[in-house]
mmCIF file of C-alpha atoms in Angstrom:
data_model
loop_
_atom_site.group_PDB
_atom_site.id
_atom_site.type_symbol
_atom_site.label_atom_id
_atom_site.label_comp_id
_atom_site.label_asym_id
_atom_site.label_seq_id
_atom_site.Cartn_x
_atom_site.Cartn_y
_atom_site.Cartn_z
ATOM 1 C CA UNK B 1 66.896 5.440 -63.660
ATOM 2 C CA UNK B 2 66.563 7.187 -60.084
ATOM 3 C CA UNK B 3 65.527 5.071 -57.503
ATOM 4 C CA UNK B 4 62.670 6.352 -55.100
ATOM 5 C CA UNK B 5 62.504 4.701 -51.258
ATOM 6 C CA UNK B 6 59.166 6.207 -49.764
ATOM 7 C CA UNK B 7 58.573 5.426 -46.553
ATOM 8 C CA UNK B 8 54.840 6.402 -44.354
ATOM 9 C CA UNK B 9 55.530 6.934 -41.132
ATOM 10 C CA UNK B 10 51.549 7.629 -40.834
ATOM 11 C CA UNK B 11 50.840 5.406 -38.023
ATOM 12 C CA UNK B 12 47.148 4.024 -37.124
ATOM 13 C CA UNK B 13 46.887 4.803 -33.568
ATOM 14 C CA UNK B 14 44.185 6.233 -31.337
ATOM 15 C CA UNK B 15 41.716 8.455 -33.059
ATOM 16 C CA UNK B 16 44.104 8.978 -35.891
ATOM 17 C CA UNK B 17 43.718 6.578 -38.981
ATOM 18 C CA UNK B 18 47.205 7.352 -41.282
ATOM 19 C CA UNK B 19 44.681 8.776 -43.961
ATOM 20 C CA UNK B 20 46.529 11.558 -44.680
ATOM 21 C CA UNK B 21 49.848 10.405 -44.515
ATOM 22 C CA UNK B 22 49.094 7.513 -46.481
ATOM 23 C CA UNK B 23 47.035 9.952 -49.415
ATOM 24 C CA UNK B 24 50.227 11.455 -49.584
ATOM 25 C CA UNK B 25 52.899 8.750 -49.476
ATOM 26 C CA UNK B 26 50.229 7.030 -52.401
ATOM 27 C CA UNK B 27 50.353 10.278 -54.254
ATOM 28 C CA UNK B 28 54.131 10.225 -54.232
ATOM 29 C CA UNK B 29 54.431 6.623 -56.197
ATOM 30 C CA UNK B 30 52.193 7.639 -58.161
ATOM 31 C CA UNK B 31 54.026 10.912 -59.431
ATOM 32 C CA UNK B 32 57.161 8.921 -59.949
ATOM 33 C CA UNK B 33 55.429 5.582 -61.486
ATOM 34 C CA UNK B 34 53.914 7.733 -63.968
ATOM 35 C CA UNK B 35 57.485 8.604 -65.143
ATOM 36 C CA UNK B 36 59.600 6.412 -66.616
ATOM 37 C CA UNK B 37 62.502 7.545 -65.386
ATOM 38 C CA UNK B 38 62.174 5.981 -61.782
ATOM 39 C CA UNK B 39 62.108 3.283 -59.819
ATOM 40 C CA UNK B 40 60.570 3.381 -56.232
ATOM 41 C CA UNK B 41 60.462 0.902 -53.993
ATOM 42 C CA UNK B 42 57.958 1.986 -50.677
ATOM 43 C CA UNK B 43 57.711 0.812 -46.698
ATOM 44 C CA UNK B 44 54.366 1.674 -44.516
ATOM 45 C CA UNK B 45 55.362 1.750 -40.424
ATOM 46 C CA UNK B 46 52.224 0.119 -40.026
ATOM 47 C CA UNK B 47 53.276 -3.458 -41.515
ATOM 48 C CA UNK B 48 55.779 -6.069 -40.086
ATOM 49 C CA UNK B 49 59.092 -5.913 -42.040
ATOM 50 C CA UNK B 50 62.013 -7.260 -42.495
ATOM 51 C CA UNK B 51 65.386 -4.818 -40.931
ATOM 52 C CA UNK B 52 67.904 -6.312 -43.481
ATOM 53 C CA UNK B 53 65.346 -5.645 -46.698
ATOM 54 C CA UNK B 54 65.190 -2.000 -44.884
ATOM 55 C CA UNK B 55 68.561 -1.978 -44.527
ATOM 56 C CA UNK B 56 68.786 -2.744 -48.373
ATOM 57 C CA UNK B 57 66.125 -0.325 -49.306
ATOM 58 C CA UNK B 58 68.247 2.563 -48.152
ATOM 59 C CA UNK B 59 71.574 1.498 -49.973
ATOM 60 C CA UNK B 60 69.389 0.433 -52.727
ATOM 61 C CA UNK B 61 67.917 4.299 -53.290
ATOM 62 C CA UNK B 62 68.614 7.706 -54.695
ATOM 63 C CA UNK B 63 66.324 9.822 -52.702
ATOM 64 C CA UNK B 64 64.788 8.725 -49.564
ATOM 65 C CA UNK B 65 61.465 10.175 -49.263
ATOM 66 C CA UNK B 66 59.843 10.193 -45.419
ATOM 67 C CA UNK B 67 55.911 10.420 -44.659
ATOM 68 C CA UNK B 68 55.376 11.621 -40.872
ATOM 69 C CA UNK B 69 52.859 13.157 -39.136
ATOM 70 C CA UNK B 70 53.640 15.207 -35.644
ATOM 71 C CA UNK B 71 52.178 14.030 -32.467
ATOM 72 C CA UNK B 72 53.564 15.843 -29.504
ATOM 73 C CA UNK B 73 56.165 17.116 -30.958
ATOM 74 C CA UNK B 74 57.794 14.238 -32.011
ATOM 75 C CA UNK B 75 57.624 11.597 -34.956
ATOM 76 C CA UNK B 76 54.566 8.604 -33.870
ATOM 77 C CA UNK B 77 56.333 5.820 -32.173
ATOM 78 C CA UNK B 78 56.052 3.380 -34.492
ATOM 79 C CA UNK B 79 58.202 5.406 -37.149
ATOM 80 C CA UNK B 80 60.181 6.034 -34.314
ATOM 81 C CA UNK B 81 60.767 2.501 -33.363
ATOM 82 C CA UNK B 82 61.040 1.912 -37.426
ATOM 83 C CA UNK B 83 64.038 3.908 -37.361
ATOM 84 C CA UNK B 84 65.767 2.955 -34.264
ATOM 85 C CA UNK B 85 65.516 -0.763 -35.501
ATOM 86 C CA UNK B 86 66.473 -0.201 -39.176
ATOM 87 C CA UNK B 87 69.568 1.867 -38.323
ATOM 88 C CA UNK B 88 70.680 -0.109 -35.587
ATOM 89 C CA UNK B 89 70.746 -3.070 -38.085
ATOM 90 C CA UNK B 90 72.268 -0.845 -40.715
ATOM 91 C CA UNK B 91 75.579 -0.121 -38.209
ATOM 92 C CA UNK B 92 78.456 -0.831 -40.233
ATOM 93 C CA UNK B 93 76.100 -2.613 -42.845
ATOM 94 C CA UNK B 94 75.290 0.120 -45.237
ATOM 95 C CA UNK B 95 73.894 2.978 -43.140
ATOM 96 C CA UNK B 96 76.866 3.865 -41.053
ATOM 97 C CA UNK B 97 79.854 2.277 -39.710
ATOM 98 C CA UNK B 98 80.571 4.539 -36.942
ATOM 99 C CA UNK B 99 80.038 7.897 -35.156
ATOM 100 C CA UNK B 100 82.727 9.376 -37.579
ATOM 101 C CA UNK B 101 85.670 9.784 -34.126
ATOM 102 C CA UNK B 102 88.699 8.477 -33.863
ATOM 103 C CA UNK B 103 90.380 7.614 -30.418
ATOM 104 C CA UNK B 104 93.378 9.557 -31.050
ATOM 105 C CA UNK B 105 90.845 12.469 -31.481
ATOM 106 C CA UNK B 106 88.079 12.215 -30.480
ATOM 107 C CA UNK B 107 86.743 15.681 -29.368
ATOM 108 C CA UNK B 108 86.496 16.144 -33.571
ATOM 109 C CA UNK B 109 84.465 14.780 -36.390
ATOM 110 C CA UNK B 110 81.761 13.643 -34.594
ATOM 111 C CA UNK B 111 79.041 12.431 -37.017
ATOM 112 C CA UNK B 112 80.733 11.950 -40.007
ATOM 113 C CA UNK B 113 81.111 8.076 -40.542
ATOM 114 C CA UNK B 114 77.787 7.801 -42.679
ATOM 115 C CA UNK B 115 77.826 5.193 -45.568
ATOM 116 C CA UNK B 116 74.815 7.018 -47.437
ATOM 117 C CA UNK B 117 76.752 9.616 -49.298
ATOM 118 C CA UNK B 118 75.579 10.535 -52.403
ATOM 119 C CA UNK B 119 71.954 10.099 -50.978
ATOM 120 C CA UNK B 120 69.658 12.324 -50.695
ATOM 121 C CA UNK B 121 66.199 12.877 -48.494
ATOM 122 C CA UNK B 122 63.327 14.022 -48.291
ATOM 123 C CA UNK B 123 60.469 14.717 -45.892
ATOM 124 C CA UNK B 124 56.722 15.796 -45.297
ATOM 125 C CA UNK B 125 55.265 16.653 -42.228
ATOM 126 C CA UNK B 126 51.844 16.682 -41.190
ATOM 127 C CA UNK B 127 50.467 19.067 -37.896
ATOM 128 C CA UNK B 128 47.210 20.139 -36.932
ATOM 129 C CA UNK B 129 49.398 23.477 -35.757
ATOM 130 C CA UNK B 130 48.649 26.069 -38.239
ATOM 131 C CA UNK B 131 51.798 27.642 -40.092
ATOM 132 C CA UNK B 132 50.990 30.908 -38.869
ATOM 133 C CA UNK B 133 52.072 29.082 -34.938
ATOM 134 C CA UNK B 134 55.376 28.841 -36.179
ATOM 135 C CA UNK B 135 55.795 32.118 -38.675
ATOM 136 C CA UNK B 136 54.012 34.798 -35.919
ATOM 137 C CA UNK B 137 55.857 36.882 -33.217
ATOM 138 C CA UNK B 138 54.085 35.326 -29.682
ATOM 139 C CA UNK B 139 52.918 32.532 -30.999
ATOM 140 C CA UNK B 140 53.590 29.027 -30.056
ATOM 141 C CA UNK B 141 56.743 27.676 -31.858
ATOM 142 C CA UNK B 142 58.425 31.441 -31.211
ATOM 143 C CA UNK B 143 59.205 31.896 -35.079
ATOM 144 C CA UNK B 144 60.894 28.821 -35.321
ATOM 145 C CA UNK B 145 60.800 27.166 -38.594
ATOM 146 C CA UNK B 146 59.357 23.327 -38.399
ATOM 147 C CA UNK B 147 63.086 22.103 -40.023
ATOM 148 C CA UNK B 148 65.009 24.373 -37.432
ATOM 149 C CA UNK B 149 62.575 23.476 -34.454
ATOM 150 C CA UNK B 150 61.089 19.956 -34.067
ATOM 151 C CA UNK B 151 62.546 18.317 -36.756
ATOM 152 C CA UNK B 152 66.269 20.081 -36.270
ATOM 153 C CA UNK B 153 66.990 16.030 -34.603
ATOM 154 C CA UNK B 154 65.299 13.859 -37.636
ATOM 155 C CA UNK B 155 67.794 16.182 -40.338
ATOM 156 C CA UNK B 156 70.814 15.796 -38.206
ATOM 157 C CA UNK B 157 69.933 12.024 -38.045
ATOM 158 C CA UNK B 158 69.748 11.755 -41.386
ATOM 159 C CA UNK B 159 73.263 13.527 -41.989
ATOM 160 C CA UNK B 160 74.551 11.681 -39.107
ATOM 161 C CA UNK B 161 74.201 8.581 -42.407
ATOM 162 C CA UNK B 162 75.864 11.188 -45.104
ATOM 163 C CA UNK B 163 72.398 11.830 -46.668
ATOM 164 C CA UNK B 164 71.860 15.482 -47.625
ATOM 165 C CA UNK B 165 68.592 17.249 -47.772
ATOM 166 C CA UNK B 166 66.269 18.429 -50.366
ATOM 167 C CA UNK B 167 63.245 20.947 -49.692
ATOM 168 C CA UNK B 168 61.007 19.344 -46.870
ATOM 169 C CA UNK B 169 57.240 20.371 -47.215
ATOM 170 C CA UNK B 170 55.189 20.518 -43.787
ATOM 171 C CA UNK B 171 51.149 20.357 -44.125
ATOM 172 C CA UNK B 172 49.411 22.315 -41.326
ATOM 173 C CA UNK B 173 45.995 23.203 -39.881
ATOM 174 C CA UNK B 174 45.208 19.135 -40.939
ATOM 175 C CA UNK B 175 43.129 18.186 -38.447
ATOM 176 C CA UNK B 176 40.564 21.878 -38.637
ATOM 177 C CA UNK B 177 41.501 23.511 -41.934
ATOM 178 C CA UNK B 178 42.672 20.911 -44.400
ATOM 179 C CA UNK B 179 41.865 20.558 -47.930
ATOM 180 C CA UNK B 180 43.319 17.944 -49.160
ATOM 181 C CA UNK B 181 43.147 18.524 -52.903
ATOM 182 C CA UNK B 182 44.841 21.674 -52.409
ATOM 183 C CA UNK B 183 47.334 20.264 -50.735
ATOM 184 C CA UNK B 184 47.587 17.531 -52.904
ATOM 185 C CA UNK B 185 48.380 19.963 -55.900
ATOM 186 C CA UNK B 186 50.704 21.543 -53.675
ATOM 187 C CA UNK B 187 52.680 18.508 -53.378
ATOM 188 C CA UNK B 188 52.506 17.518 -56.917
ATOM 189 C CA UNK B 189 54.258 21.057 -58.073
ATOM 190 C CA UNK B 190 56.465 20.531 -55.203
ATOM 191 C CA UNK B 191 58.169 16.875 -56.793
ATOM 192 C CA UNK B 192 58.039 18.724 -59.879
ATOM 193 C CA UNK B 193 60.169 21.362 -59.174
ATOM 194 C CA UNK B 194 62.729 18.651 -57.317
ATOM 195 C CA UNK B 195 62.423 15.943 -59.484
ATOM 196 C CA UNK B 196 61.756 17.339 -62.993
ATOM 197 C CA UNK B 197 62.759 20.610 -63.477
#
């Protein structure tokens, strides 16, 4: 049985609602509910919650799964501030127990004393930049992938814990060119390929 943690970092702020993010984080238990072969176990940014049940969710799981749309840039502040206080609470507690260094040496192995190995994550991405901003010569991101660019930070976080990635998918144009049962089906065949083939 693999165990699924999916977390929405779709925060209700503003003029934005979390529709999206949450269409997609609800699309995600469903695909792995409907198998028997998982359990999942889920966490929306927008509720109160507990940082040691957090804490436990991540040493509890297989595959962490992460929900986020972009807002300037960066992840919403509420995932942000998610993060910060889950991680804090998971030093030396299951998510790491230090920055990796020694003080005999400690110019070397920065970022290497993770307690998630053998864990894996995942994550989606939601922009209302279209993917031709980051794929085009002159345009915005400078050809810049969205894994190599603005989320370069959120991966090295995550193997900062000993996590390794699989494939992220970003969603773009959201805001003036989404379809959302294309991208649905999109999705869908992406798990697949992860999860089942």
């Amino acid at each position: 049985m693999k165990k699924i943690f999916i977390i929405n970092g779709g925060q209700k702020f503003g003029h934005s609602g979390g529709r999206f993010n949450q269409t997609i984080a609800n699309a995600t238990a469903d695909f792995f509910l409907n198998h028997k072969d998982f359990e999942v176990k889920s966490t929306d940014v927008n509720d109160e919650f507990d940082p040691a049940q957090e804490v436990g969710k991540f040493v509890w799981a297989d595959v962490i799964i992460y929900h986020t749309p972009i807002w300037w840039f960066q992840l919403p502040h509420a995932f942000k501030k998610y993060i910060d206080v889950v991680f804090t609470e998971g030093h030396d507690n299951g998510i790491y127990k230090s920055d990796g260094r020694s003080s005999k040496n400690p110019a070397i192995n920065y970022g290497t004393g993770g307690m998630l190995h053998g864990r894996k994550y995942m994550i989606t991405s939601s922009w209302n930049a279209p993917k031709e901003a980051f794929t085009l010569p002159d345009e915005f991101f400078g050809e810049t992938s969205v894994d190599d660019g603005v989320l370069f930070g959120f991966h090295r976080m995550n193997a900062f814990t000993g996590m390794k990635p699989l494939e992220s998918l970003h969603f773009h144009d959201v805001m003036k060119g989404s379809n959302v049962d294309s991208d649905l089906e999109m999705y869908r065949n992406h798990l697949t390929q992860l999860f089942l083939n």
